[in-house]
PDB file of C-alpha atoms and ligand atoms in Angstrom:
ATOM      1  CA  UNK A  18      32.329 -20.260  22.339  1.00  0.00           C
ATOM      2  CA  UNK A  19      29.916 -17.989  23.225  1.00  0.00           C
ATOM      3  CA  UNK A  20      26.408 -17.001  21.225  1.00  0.00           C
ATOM      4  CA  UNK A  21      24.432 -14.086  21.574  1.00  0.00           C
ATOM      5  CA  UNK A  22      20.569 -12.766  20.561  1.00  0.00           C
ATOM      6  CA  UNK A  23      20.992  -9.475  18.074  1.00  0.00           C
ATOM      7  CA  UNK A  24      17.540  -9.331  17.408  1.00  0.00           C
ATOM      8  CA  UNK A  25      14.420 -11.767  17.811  1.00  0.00           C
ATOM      9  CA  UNK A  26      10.580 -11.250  16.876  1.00  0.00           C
ATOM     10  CA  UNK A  27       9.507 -13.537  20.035  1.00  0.00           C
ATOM     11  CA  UNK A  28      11.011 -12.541  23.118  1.00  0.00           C
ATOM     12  CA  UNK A  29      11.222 -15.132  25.790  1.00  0.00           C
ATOM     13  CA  UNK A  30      13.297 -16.242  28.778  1.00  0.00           C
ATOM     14  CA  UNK A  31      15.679 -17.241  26.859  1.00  0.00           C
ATOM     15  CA  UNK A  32      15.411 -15.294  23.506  1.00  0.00           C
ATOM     16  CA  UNK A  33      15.538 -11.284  24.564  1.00  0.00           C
ATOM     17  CA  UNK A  34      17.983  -9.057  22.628  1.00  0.00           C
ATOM     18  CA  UNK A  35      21.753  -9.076  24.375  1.00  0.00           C
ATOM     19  CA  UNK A  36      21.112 -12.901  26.293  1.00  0.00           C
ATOM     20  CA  UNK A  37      23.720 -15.504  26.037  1.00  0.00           C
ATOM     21  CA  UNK A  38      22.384 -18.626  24.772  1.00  0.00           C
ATOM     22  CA  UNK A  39      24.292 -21.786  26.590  1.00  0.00           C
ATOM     23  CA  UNK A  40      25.285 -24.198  23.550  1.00  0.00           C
ATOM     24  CA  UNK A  41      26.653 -27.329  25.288  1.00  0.00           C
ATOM     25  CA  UNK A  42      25.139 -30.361  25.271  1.00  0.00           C
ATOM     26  CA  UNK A  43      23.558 -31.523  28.423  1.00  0.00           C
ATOM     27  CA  UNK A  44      23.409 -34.989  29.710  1.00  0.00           C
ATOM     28  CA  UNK A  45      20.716 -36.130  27.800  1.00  0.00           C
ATOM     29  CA  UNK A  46      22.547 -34.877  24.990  1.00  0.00           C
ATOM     30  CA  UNK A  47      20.033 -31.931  24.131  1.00  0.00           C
ATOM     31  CA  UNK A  48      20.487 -28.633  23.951  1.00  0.00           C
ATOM     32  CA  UNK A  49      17.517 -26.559  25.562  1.00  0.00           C
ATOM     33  CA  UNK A  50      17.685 -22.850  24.629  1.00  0.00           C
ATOM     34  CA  UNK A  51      18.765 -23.893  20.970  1.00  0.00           C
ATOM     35  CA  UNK A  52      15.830 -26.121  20.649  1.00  0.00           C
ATOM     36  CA  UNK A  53      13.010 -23.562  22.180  1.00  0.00           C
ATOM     37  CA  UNK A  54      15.040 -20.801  19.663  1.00  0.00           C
ATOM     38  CA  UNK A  55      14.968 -22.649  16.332  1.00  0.00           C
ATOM     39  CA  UNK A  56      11.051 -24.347  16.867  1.00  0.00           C
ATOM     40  CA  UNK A  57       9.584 -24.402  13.885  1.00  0.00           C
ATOM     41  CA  UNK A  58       5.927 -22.757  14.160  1.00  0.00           C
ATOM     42  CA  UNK A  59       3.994 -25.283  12.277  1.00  0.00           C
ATOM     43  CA  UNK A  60       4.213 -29.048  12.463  1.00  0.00           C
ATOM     44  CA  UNK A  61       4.161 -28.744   8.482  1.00  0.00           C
ATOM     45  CA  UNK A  62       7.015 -27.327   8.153  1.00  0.00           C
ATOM     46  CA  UNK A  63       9.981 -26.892   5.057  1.00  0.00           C
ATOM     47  CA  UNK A  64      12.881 -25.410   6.173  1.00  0.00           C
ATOM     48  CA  UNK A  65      16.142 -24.609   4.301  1.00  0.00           C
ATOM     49  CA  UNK A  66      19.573 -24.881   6.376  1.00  0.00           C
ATOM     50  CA  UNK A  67      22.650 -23.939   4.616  1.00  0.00           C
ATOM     51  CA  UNK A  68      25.788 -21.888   5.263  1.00  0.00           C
ATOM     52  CA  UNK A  69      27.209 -19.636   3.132  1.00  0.00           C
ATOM     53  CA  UNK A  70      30.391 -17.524   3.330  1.00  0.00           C
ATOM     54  CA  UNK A  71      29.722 -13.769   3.323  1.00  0.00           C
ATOM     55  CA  UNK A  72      30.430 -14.203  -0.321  1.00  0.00           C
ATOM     56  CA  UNK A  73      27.344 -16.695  -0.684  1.00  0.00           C
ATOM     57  CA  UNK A  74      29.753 -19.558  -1.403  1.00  0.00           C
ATOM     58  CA  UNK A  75      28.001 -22.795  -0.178  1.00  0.00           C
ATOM     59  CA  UNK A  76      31.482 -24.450   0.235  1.00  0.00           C
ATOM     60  CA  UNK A  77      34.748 -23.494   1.403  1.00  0.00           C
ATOM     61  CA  UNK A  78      38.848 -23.970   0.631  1.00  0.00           C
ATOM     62  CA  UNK A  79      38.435 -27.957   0.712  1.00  0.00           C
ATOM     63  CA  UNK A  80      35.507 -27.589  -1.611  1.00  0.00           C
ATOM     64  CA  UNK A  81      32.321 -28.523   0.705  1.00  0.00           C
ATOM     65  CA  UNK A  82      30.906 -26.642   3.551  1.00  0.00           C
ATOM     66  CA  UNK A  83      32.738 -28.404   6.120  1.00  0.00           C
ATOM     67  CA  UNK A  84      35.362 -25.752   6.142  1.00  0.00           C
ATOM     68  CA  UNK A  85      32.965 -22.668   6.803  1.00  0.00           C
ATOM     69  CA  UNK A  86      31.534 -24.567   9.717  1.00  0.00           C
ATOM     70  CA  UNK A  87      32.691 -24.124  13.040  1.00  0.00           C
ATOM     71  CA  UNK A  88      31.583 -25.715  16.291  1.00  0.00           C
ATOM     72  CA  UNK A  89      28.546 -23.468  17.258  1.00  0.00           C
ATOM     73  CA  UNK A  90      27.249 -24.378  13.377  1.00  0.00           C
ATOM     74  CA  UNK A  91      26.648 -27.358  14.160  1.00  0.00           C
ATOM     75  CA  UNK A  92      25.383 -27.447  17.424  1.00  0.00           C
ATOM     76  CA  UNK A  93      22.548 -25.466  15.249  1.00  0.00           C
ATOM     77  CA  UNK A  94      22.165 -27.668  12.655  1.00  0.00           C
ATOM     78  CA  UNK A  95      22.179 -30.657  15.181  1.00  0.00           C
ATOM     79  CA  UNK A  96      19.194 -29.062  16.722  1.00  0.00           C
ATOM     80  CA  UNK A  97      17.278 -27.989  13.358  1.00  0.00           C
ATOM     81  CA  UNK A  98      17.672 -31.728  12.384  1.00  0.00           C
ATOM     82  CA  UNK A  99      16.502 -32.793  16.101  1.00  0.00           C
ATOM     83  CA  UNK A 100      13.501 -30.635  15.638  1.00  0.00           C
ATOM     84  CA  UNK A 101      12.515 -32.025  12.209  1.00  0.00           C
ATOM     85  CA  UNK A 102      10.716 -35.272  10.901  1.00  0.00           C
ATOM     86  CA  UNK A 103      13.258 -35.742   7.839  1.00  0.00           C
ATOM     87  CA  UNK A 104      16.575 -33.683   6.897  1.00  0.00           C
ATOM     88  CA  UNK A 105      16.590 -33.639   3.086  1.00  0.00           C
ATOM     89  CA  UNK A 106      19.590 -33.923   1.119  1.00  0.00           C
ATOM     90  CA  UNK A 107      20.738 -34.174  -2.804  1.00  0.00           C
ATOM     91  CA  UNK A 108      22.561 -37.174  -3.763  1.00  0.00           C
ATOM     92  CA  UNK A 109      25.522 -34.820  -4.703  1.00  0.00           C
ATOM     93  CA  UNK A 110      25.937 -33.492  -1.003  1.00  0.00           C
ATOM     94  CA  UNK A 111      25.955 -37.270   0.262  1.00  0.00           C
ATOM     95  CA  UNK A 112      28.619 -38.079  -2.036  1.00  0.00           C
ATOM     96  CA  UNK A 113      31.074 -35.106  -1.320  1.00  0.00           C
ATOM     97  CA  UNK A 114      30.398 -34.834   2.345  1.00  0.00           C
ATOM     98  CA  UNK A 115      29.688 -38.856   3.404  1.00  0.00           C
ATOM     99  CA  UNK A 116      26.209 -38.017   4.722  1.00  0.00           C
ATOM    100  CA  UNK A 117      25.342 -40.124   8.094  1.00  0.00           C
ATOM    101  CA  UNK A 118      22.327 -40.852   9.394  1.00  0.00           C
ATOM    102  CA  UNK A 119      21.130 -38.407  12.205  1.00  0.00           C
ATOM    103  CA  UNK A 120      20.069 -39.328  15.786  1.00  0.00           C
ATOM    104  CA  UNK A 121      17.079 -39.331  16.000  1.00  0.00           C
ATOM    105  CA  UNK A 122      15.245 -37.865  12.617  1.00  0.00           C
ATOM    106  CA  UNK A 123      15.209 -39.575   8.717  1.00  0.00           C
ATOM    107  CA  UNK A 124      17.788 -39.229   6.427  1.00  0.00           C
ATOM    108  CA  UNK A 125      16.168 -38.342   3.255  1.00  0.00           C
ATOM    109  CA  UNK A 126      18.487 -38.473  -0.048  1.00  0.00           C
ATOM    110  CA  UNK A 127      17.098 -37.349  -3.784  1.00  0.00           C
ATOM    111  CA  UNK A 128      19.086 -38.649  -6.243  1.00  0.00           C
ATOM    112  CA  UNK A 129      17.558 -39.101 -10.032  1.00  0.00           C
ATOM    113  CA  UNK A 130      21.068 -41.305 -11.040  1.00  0.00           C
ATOM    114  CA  UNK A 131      20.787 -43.726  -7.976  1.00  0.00           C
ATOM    115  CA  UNK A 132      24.657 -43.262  -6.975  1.00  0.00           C
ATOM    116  CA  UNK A 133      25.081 -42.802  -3.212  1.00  0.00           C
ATOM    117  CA  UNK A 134      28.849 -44.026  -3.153  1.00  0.00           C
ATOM    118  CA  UNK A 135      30.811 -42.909  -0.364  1.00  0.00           C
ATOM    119  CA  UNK A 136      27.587 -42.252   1.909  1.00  0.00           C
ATOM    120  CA  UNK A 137      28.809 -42.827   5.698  1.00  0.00           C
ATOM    121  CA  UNK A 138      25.558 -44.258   6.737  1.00  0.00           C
ATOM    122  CA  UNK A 139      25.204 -46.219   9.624  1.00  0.00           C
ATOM    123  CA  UNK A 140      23.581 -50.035   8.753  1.00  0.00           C
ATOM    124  CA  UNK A 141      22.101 -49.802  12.533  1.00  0.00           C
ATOM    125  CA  UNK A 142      20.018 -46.895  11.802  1.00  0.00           C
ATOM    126  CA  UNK A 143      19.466 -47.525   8.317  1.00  0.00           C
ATOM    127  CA  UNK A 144      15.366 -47.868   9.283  1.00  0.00           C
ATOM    128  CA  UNK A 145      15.571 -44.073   9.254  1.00  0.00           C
ATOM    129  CA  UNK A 146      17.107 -43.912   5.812  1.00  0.00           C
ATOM    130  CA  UNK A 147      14.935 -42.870   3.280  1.00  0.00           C
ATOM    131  CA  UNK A 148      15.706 -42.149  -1.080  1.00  0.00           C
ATOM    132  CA  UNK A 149      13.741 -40.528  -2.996  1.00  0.00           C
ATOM    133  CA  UNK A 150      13.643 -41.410  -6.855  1.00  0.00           C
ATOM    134  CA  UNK A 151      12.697 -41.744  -9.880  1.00  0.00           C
ATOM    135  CA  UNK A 152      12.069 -45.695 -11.004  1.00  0.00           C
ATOM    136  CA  UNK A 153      15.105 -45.888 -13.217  1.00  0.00           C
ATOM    137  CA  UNK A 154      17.383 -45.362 -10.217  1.00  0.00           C
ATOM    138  CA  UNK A 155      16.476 -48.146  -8.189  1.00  0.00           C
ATOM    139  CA  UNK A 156      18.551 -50.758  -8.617  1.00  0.00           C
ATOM    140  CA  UNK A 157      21.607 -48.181  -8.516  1.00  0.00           C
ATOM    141  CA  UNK A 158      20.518 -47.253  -5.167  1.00  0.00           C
ATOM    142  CA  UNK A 159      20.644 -50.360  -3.872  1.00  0.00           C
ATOM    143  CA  UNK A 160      24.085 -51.438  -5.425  1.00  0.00           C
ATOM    144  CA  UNK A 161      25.558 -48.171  -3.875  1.00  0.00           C
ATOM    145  CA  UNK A 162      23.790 -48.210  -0.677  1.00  0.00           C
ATOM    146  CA  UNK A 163      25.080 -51.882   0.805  1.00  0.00           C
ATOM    147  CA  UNK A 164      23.515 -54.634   0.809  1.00  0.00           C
ATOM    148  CA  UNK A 165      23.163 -53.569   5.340  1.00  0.00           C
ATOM    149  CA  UNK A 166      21.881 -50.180   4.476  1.00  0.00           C
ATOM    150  CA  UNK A 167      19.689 -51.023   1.506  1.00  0.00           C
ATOM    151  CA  UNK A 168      17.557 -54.079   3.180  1.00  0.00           C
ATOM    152  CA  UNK A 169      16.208 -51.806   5.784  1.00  0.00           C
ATOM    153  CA  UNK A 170      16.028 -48.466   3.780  1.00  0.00           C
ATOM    154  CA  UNK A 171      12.778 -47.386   2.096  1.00  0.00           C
ATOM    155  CA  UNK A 172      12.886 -46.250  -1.393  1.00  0.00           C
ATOM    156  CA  UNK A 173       9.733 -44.497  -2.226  1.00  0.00           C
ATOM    157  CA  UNK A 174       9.783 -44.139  -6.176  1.00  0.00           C
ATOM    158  CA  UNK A 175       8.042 -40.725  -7.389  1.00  0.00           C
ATOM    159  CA  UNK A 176       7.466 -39.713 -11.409  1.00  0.00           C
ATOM    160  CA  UNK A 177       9.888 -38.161 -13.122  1.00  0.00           C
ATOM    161  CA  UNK A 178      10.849 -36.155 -16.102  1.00  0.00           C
ATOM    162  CA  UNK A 179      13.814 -37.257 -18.151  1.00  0.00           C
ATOM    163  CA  UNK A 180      15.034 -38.318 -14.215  1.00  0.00           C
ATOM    164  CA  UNK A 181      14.045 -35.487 -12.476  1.00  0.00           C
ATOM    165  CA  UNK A 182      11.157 -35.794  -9.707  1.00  0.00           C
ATOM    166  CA  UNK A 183       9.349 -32.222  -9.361  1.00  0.00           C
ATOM    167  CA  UNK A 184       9.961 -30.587  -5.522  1.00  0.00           C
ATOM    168  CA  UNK A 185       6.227 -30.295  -4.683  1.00  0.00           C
ATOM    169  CA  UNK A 186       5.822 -34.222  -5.892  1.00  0.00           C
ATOM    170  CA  UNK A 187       8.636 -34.813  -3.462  1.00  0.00           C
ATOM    171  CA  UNK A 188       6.795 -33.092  -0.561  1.00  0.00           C
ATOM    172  CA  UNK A 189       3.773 -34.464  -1.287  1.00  0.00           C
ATOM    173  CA  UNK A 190       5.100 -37.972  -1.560  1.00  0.00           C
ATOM    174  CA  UNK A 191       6.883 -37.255   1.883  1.00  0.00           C
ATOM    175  CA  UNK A 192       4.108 -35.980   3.763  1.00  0.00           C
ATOM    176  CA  UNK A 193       2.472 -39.028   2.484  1.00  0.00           C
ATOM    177  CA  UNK A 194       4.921 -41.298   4.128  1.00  0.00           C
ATOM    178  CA  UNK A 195       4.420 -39.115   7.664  1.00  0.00           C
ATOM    179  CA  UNK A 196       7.141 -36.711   7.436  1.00  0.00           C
ATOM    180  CA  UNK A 197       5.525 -32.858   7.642  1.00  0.00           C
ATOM    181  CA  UNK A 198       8.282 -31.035   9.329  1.00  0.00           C
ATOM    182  CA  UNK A 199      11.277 -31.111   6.536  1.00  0.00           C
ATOM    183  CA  UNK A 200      14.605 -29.585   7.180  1.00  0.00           C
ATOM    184  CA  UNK A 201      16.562 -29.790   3.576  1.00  0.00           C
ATOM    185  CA  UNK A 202      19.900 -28.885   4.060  1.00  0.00           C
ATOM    186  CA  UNK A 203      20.935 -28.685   0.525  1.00  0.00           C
ATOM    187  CA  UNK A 204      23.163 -28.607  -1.634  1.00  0.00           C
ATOM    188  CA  UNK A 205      22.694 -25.379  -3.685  1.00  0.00           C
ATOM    189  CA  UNK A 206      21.249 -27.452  -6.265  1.00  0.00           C
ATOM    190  CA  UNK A 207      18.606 -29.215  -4.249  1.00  0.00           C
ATOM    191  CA  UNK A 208      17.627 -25.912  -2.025  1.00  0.00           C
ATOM    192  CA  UNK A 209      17.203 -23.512  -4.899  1.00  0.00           C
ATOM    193  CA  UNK A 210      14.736 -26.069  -6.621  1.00  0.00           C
ATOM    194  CA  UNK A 211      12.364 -25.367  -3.522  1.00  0.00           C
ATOM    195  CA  UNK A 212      12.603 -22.153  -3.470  1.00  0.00           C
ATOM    196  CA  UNK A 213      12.413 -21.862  -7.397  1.00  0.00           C
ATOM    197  CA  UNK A 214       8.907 -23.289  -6.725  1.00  0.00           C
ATOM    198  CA  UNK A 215       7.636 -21.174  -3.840  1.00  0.00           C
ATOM    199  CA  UNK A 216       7.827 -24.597  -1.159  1.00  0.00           C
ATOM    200  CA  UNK A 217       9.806 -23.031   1.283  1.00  0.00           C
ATOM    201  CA  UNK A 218       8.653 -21.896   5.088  1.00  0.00           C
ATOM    202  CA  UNK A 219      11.756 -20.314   6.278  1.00  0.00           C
ATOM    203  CA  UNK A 220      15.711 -19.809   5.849  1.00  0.00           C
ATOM    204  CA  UNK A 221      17.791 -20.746   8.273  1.00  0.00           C
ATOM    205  CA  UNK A 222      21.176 -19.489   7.317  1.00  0.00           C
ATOM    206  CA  UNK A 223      24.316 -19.159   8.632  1.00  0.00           C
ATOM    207  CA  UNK A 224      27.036 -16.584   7.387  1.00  0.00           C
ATOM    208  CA  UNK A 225      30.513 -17.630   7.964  1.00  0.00           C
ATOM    209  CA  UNK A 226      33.037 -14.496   8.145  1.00  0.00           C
ATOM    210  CA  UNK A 227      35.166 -15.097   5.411  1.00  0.00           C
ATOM    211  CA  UNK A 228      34.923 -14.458   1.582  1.00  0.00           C
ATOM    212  CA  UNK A 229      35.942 -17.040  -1.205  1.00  0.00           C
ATOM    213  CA  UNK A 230      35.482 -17.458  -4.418  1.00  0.00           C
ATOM    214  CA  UNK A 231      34.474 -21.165  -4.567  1.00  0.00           C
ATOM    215  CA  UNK A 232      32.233 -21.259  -7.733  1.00  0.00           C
ATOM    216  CA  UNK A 233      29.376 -22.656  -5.678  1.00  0.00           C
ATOM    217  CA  UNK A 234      26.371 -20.394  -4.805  1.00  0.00           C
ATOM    218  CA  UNK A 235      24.726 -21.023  -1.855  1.00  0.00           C
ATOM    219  CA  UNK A 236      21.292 -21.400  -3.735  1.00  0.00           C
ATOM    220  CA  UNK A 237      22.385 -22.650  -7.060  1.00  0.00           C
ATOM    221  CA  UNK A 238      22.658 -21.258 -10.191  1.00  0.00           C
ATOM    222  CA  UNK A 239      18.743 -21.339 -11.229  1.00  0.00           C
ATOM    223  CA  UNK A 240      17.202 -18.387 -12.022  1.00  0.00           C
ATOM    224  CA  UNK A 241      14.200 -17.470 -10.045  1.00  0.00           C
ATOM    225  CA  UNK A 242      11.878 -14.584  -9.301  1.00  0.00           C
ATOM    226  CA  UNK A 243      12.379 -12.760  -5.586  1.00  0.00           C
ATOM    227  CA  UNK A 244      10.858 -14.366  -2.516  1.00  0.00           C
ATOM    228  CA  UNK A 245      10.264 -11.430   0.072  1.00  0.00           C
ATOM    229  CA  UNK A 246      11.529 -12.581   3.682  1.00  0.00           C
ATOM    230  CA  UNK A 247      11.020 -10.916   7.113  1.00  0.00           C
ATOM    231  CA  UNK A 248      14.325 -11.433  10.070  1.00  0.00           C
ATOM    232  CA  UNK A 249      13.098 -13.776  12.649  1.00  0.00           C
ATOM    233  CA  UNK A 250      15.952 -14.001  14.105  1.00  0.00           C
ATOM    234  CA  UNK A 251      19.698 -13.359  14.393  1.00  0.00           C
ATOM    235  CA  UNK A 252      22.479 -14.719  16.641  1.00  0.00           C
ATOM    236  CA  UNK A 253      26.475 -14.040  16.590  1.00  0.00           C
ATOM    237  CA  UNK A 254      28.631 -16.155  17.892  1.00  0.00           C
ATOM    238  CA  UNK A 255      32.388 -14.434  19.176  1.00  0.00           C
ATOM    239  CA  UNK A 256      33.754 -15.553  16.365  1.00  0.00           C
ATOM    240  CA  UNK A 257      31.830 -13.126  13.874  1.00  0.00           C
ATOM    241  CA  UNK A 258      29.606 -15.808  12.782  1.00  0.00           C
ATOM    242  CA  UNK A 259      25.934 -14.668  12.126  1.00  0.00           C
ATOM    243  CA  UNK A 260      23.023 -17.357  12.695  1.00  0.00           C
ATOM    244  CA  UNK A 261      19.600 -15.898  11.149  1.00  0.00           C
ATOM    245  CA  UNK A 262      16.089 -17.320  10.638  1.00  0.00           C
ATOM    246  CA  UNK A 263      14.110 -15.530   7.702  1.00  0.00           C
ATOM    247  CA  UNK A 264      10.456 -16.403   7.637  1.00  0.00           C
ATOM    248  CA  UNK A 265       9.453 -16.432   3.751  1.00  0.00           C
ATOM    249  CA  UNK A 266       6.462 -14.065   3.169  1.00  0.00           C
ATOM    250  CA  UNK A 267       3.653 -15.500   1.558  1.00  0.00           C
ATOM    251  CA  UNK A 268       2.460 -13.144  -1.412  1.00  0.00           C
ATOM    252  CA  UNK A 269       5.331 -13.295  -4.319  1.00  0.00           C
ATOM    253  CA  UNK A 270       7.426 -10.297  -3.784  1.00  0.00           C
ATOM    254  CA  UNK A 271       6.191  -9.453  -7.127  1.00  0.00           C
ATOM    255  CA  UNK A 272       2.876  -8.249  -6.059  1.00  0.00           C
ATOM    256  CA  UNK A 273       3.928  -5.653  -4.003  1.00  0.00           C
TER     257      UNK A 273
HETATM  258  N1  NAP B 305      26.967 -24.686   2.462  1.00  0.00           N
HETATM  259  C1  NAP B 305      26.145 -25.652   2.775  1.00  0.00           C
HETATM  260  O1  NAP B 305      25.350 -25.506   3.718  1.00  0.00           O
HETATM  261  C2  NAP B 305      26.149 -26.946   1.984  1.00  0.00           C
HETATM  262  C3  NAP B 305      25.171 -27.890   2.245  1.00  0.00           C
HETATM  263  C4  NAP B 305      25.179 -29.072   1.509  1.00  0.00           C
HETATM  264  C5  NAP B 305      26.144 -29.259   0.530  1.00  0.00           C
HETATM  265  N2  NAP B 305      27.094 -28.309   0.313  1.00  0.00           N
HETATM  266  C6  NAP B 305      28.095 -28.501  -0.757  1.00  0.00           C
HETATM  267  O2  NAP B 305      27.372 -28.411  -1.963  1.00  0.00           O
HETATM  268  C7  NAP B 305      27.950 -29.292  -2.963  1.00  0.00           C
HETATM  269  C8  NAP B 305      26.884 -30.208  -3.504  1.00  0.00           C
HETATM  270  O3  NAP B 305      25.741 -29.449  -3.854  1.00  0.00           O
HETATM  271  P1  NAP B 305      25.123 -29.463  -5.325  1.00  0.00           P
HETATM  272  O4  NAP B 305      24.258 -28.274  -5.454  1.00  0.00           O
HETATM  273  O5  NAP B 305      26.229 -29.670  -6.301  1.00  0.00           O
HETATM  274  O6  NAP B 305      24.251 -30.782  -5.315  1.00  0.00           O
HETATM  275  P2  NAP B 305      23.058 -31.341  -4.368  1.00  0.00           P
HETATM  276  O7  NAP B 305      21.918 -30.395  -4.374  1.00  0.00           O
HETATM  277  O8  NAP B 305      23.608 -31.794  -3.068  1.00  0.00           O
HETATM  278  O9  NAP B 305      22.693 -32.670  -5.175  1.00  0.00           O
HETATM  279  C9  NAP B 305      22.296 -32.586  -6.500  1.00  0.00           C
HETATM  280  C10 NAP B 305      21.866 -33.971  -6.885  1.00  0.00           C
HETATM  281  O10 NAP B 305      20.669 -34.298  -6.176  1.00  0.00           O
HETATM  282  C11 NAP B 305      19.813 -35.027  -7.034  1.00  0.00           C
HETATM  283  N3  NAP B 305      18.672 -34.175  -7.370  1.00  0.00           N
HETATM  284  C12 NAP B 305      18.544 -32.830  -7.177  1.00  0.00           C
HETATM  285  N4  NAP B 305      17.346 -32.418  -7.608  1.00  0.00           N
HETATM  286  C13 NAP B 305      16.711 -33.514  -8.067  1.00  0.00           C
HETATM  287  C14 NAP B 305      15.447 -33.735  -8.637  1.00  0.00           C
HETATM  288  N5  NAP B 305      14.596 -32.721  -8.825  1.00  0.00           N
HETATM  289  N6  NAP B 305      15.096 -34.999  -8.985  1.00  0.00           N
HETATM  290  C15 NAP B 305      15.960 -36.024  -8.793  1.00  0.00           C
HETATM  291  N7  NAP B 305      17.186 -35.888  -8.268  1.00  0.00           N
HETATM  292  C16 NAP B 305      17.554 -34.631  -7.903  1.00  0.00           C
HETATM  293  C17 NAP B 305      20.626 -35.356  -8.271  1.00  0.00           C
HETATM  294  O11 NAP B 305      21.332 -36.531  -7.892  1.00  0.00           O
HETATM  295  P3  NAP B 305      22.129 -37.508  -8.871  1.00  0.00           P
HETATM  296  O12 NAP B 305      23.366 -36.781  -9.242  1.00  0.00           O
HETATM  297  O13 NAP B 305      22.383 -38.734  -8.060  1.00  0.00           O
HETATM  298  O14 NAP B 305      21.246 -37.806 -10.009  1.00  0.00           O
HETATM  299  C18 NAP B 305      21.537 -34.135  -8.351  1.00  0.00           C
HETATM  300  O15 NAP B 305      22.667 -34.314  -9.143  1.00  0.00           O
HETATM  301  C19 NAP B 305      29.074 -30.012  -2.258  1.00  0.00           C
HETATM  302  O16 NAP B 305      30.269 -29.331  -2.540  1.00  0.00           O
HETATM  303  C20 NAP B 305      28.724 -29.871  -0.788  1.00  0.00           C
HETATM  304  O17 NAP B 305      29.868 -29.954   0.003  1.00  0.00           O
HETATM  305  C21 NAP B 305      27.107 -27.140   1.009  1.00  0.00           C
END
């Protein structure tokens, strides 16, 4: 499969407009141009990765996003997660799609009822598991978790309201714990409370070239005022998939 630059805002050797960017894996299992294209700027960092079908559905036919994925997808995402310190899910996400741990970044799951059934993590790299929650949750988490996951996971217990931790308190509590450069990956639910609250750095989002009517919006169902964004970058793969990168501006589109 091949993947191509349509536009980019920094030009480099392997980033000009027209250049094929090589998407295997090399032998040390990374993948070069993808990493120096998707950098974030900052090493505090919150990034939202999601696809969406050109209809903005955030799932597809079998009712989760596996289906509008394709293999170039997730060479991405396996590099956005590479280049962050935690990839940030909702409990809701874990339990449709079996979450597993990623190679070498944390694993970080909200959840404000504590059920994580059917999670697909990995006991051997369950040191990179983190759950955020509120402290009503706790012992579910464990229960669900295993008794091989939950003895090495950290649980890091933030306050709630009526079970819901706020977004920023998330952050804040995560950058506590070490983890600036945040990748959350969704689901709808999860990414459109960040952006509801004016946390989020950048969008990376990939289009998949179909339209469905799937009842799931790719950033919830929330109401929120407009974020302005400028087009970092844009990439098509030959099979009509579009990869972009929208920076968020900072003033509230609002103020304009
Ligand atoms: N297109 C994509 O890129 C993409 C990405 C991911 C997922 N998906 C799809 O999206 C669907 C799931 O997304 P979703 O929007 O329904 O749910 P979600 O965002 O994955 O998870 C929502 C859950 O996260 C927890 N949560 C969220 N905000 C919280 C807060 N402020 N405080 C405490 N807990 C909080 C709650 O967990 P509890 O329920 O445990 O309390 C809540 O029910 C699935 O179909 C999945 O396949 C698509």
């Amino acid at each position: 499969v091949s993947l191509r630059v349509l536009h980019t805002s920094a030009p480099s050797s392997v980033a000009e407009a027209g250049a094929v960017v090589p998407t295997a894996a090399d032998d040390d299992g990374r993948r070069g141009a993808l990493r120096e294209l998707y950098a974030p700027p900052s090493a505090t960092w919150l990034r939202l990765n999601l696809i969406a079908a050109v209809s903005g559905d955030a799932a597809g036919e079998d009712g989760t996003s596996d289906t509008l994925s394709n293999d170039v997808d997730r060479a991405i995402l396996a590099v956005v997660r590479e280049l962050a310190d935690g990839v940030v899910v909702g409990a809701a996400s874990v339990r449709a799609e079996g979450y597993r741990v990623p190679r070498s970044s944390r694993l970080v799951v909200v959840t404000s009822s504590g059920d994580l059934s059917g999670h697909r993590m990995d006991p051997e790299r369950a040191e990179r598991v983190v759950v955020v929650c509120p402290a009503s949750a706790t012992d579910e988490v464990a229960r669900t978790l295993g008794p091989g996951v939950a003895s090495a996971a950290t649980v890091l217990v933030v306050d709630d309201v009526e079970g819901r931790v706020a977004p920023d308190a998330l952050l804040r509590r995560l950058r506590e714990h070490g983890l600036l450069s945040l990748v959350c990956e969704g689901g709808p639910s999860l990414a459109g409370q960040f952006l509801r609250d004016g946390l989020v750095d950048e969008l990376c989002l990939s289009t998949s070239p179909v339209v469905i009517g799937s009842g799931l919006p790719v950033f919830g169902r929330e109401r929120f005022d407009p974020s302005r964004l400028t087009l970092s970058q844009l990439l098509m793969d030959d099979q009509s998939a579009l990869y972009a990168r929208w920076l968020v501006d900072a003033r509230p589109a609002t103020s304009r």
